[in-house]
């Protein structure tokens, strides 16, 4: 069998498993807790349900595409761009804070700069 077509699990960096797992879980969450993601989506987003499902599916697919070396850099670029694309939703969630249904405002504020290390982490796999 041609070894270039196989995923060689022992050669995958450990932090890639963690990174991919974050996006797999987040992607699945888009389908399981849809209301949460729709609530934090800025009002100017058209077709919010479609955008929610599409971004969740993109997170799942791109997370899985991190494993083969042939697609890793493309998947990392895709996740990097996705992180940039969803930042407005995180900002909107912070500014439209609803105390009864949201985490504390300081948690939402801390989440905003969290995108930076995630972007740098994605860049590591390009």
PDB file of C-alpha atoms in Angstrom:
ATOM      1  CA  UNK A   1       0.000   0.000   0.000  1.00  0.00           C
ATOM      2  CA  UNK A   2       1.237   3.494  -0.826  1.00  0.00           C
ATOM      3  CA  UNK A   3       2.430   5.156   2.426  1.00  0.00           C
ATOM      4  CA  UNK A   4       1.849   8.680   1.098  1.00  0.00           C
ATOM      5  CA  UNK A   5      -1.916   8.087   1.205  1.00  0.00           C
ATOM      6  CA  UNK A   6      -1.946   6.932   4.832  1.00  0.00           C
ATOM      7  CA  UNK A   7      -2.263   8.969   7.963  1.00  0.00           C
ATOM      8  CA  UNK A   8       0.749   8.015  10.046  1.00  0.00           C
ATOM      9  CA  UNK A   9      -0.651   8.600  13.526  1.00  0.00           C
ATOM     10  CA  UNK A  10       2.676   8.406  15.352  1.00  0.00           C
ATOM     11  CA  UNK A  11       3.993  11.331  13.269  1.00  0.00           C
ATOM     12  CA  UNK A  12       1.157  13.693  14.166  1.00  0.00           C
ATOM     13  CA  UNK A  13       2.206  16.301  16.752  1.00  0.00           C
ATOM     14  CA  UNK A  14       0.401  15.887  20.065  1.00  0.00           C
ATOM     15  CA  UNK A  15      -0.861  19.467  20.090  1.00  0.00           C
ATOM     16  CA  UNK A  16      -2.546  18.861  16.733  1.00  0.00           C
ATOM     17  CA  UNK A  17      -4.829  16.316  18.427  1.00  0.00           C
ATOM     18  CA  UNK A  18      -5.799  18.962  20.991  1.00  0.00           C
ATOM     19  CA  UNK A  19      -6.236  21.685  18.374  1.00  0.00           C
ATOM     20  CA  UNK A  20      -8.350  19.469  16.117  1.00  0.00           C
ATOM     21  CA  UNK A  21     -10.420  18.285  19.085  1.00  0.00           C
ATOM     22  CA  UNK A  22     -11.305  21.883  19.990  1.00  0.00           C
ATOM     23  CA  UNK A  23     -12.753  22.436  16.533  1.00  0.00           C
ATOM     24  CA  UNK A  24     -14.455  19.040  16.354  1.00  0.00           C
ATOM     25  CA  UNK A  25     -16.249  19.733  19.634  1.00  0.00           C
ATOM     26  CA  UNK A  26     -17.087  23.310  18.612  1.00  0.00           C
ATOM     27  CA  UNK A  27     -18.356  22.142  15.226  1.00  0.00           C
ATOM     28  CA  UNK A  28     -20.588  19.480  16.756  1.00  0.00           C
ATOM     29  CA  UNK A  29     -21.861  22.059  19.264  1.00  0.00           C
ATOM     30  CA  UNK A  30     -23.210  24.139  16.374  1.00  0.00           C
ATOM     31  CA  UNK A  31     -25.717  21.344  15.784  1.00  0.00           C
ATOM     32  CA  UNK A  32     -26.408  20.340  19.396  1.00  0.00           C
ATOM     33  CA  UNK A  33     -26.817  23.796  20.948  1.00  0.00           C
ATOM     34  CA  UNK A  34     -27.926  25.716  17.898  1.00  0.00           C
ATOM     35  CA  UNK A  35     -29.840  28.302  19.960  1.00  0.00           C
ATOM     36  CA  UNK A  36     -26.651  29.452  21.698  1.00  0.00           C
ATOM     37  CA  UNK A  37     -24.868  30.129  18.410  1.00  0.00           C
ATOM     38  CA  UNK A  38     -27.887  31.827  16.858  1.00  0.00           C
ATOM     39  CA  UNK A  39     -28.205  34.095  19.890  1.00  0.00           C
ATOM     40  CA  UNK A  40     -24.610  35.344  19.649  1.00  0.00           C
ATOM     41  CA  UNK A  41     -24.745  35.899  15.900  1.00  0.00           C
ATOM     42  CA  UNK A  42     -24.818  39.569  14.865  1.00  0.00           C
ATOM     43  CA  UNK A  43     -28.213  40.694  13.587  1.00  0.00           C
ATOM     44  CA  UNK A  44     -26.744  41.745  10.226  1.00  0.00           C
ATOM     45  CA  UNK A  45     -25.919  38.110   9.331  1.00  0.00           C
ATOM     46  CA  UNK A  46     -28.380  36.919   6.704  1.00  0.00           C
ATOM     47  CA  UNK A  47     -29.606  33.307   6.844  1.00  0.00           C
ATOM     48  CA  UNK A  48     -28.291  32.804  10.399  1.00  0.00           C
ATOM     49  CA  UNK A  49     -29.323  29.127  10.629  1.00  0.00           C
ATOM     50  CA  UNK A  50     -27.492  28.341   7.398  1.00  0.00           C
ATOM     51  CA  UNK A  51     -24.411  30.273   8.570  1.00  0.00           C
ATOM     52  CA  UNK A  52     -24.497  28.409  11.892  1.00  0.00           C
ATOM     53  CA  UNK A  53     -24.690  24.984  10.260  1.00  0.00           C
ATOM     54  CA  UNK A  54     -22.137  25.892   7.577  1.00  0.00           C
ATOM     55  CA  UNK A  55     -19.593  27.152  10.103  1.00  0.00           C
ATOM     56  CA  UNK A  56     -20.134  24.094  12.305  1.00  0.00           C
ATOM     57  CA  UNK A  57     -19.691  21.772   9.346  1.00  0.00           C
ATOM     58  CA  UNK A  58     -16.604  23.712   8.248  1.00  0.00           C
ATOM     59  CA  UNK A  59     -15.091  23.339  11.723  1.00  0.00           C
ATOM     60  CA  UNK A  60     -15.687  19.580  11.680  1.00  0.00           C
ATOM     61  CA  UNK A  61     -14.339  19.047   8.152  1.00  0.00           C
ATOM     62  CA  UNK A  62     -11.316  21.302   8.629  1.00  0.00           C
ATOM     63  CA  UNK A  63     -10.493  19.657  11.978  1.00  0.00           C
ATOM     64  CA  UNK A  64     -10.479  16.241  10.292  1.00  0.00           C
ATOM     65  CA  UNK A  65      -8.414  17.549   7.385  1.00  0.00           C
ATOM     66  CA  UNK A  66      -5.673  18.553   9.836  1.00  0.00           C
ATOM     67  CA  UNK A  67      -4.634  14.911  10.228  1.00  0.00           C
ATOM     68  CA  UNK A  68      -3.410  13.969   6.722  1.00  0.00           C
ATOM     69  CA  UNK A  69      -0.151  15.769   5.978  1.00  0.00           C
ATOM     70  CA  UNK A  70      -1.349  16.415   2.412  1.00  0.00           C
ATOM     71  CA  UNK A  71      -4.258  18.600   3.620  1.00  0.00           C
ATOM     72  CA  UNK A  72      -2.919  19.905   6.944  1.00  0.00           C
ATOM     73  CA  UNK A  73      -1.745  23.320   5.765  1.00  0.00           C
ATOM     74  CA  UNK A  74      -4.941  23.935   3.766  1.00  0.00           C
ATOM     75  CA  UNK A  75      -7.051  22.987   6.794  1.00  0.00           C
ATOM     76  CA  UNK A  76      -4.971  25.227   9.061  1.00  0.00           C
ATOM     77  CA  UNK A  77      -5.432  28.163   6.667  1.00  0.00           C
ATOM     78  CA  UNK A  78      -9.163  27.452   6.577  1.00  0.00           C
ATOM     79  CA  UNK A  79      -9.387  27.387  10.376  1.00  0.00           C
ATOM     80  CA  UNK A  80      -7.314  30.556  10.646  1.00  0.00           C
ATOM     81  CA  UNK A  81      -9.710  32.316   8.279  1.00  0.00           C
ATOM     82  CA  UNK A  82     -12.698  30.874  10.133  1.00  0.00           C
ATOM     83  CA  UNK A  83     -11.350  32.225  13.431  1.00  0.00           C
ATOM     84  CA  UNK A  84     -11.122  35.665  11.852  1.00  0.00           C
ATOM     85  CA  UNK A  85     -14.626  35.325  10.405  1.00  0.00           C
ATOM     86  CA  UNK A  86     -16.304  34.389  13.703  1.00  0.00           C
ATOM     87  CA  UNK A  87     -14.642  37.113  15.766  1.00  0.00           C
ATOM     88  CA  UNK A  88     -17.516  39.554  15.078  1.00  0.00           C
ATOM     89  CA  UNK A  89     -19.938  37.065  16.679  1.00  0.00           C
ATOM     90  CA  UNK A  90     -17.772  36.922  19.793  1.00  0.00           C
ATOM     91  CA  UNK A  91     -17.625  40.726  19.913  1.00  0.00           C
ATOM     92  CA  UNK A  92     -21.390  40.979  19.377  1.00  0.00           C
ATOM     93  CA  UNK A  93     -21.919  38.486  22.196  1.00  0.00           C
ATOM     94  CA  UNK A  94     -19.816  40.692  24.489  1.00  0.00           C
ATOM     95  CA  UNK A  95     -21.570  43.976  23.647  1.00  0.00           C
ATOM     96  CA  UNK A  96     -25.071  42.470  23.695  1.00  0.00           C
ATOM     97  CA  UNK A  97     -24.534  40.718  27.038  1.00  0.00           C
ATOM     98  CA  UNK A  98     -27.693  39.318  28.624  1.00  0.00           C
ATOM     99  CA  UNK A  99     -26.923  38.685  32.316  1.00  0.00           C
ATOM    100  CA  UNK A 100     -29.609  36.024  32.839  1.00  0.00           C
ATOM    101  CA  UNK A 101     -28.593  33.787  29.929  1.00  0.00           C
ATOM    102  CA  UNK A 102     -24.918  34.577  29.275  1.00  0.00           C
ATOM    103  CA  UNK A 103     -21.693  33.863  31.111  1.00  0.00           C
ATOM    104  CA  UNK A 104     -20.352  36.790  33.158  1.00  0.00           C
ATOM    105  CA  UNK A 105     -19.315  39.765  31.048  1.00  0.00           C
ATOM    106  CA  UNK A 106     -15.661  39.402  32.106  1.00  0.00           C
ATOM    107  CA  UNK A 107     -15.630  35.854  30.639  1.00  0.00           C
ATOM    108  CA  UNK A 108     -16.950  37.188  27.332  1.00  0.00           C
ATOM    109  CA  UNK A 109     -14.296  39.917  27.378  1.00  0.00           C
ATOM    110  CA  UNK A 110     -11.498  37.399  28.013  1.00  0.00           C
ATOM    111  CA  UNK A 111     -12.728  35.331  25.078  1.00  0.00           C
ATOM    112  CA  UNK A 112     -12.083  38.155  22.594  1.00  0.00           C
ATOM    113  CA  UNK A 113      -8.252  38.079  22.735  1.00  0.00           C
ATOM    114  CA  UNK A 114      -8.336  34.266  22.929  1.00  0.00           C
ATOM    115  CA  UNK A 115      -8.697  34.279  19.137  1.00  0.00           C
ATOM    116  CA  UNK A 116      -5.075  35.477  18.854  1.00  0.00           C
ATOM    117  CA  UNK A 117      -3.380  32.372  20.330  1.00  0.00           C
ATOM    118  CA  UNK A 118      -5.800  30.162  18.388  1.00  0.00           C
ATOM    119  CA  UNK A 119      -4.842  31.948  15.158  1.00  0.00           C
ATOM    120  CA  UNK A 120      -1.153  31.555  16.002  1.00  0.00           C
ATOM    121  CA  UNK A 121      -1.755  27.898  16.827  1.00  0.00           C
ATOM    122  CA  UNK A 122      -3.418  27.372  13.454  1.00  0.00           C
ATOM    123  CA  UNK A 123      -0.507  29.150  11.781  1.00  0.00           C
ATOM    124  CA  UNK A 124       1.865  26.587  13.321  1.00  0.00           C
ATOM    125  CA  UNK A 125       0.354  23.893  11.077  1.00  0.00           C
ATOM    126  CA  UNK A 126       0.626  25.820   7.792  1.00  0.00           C
TER     127      UNK A 126
END
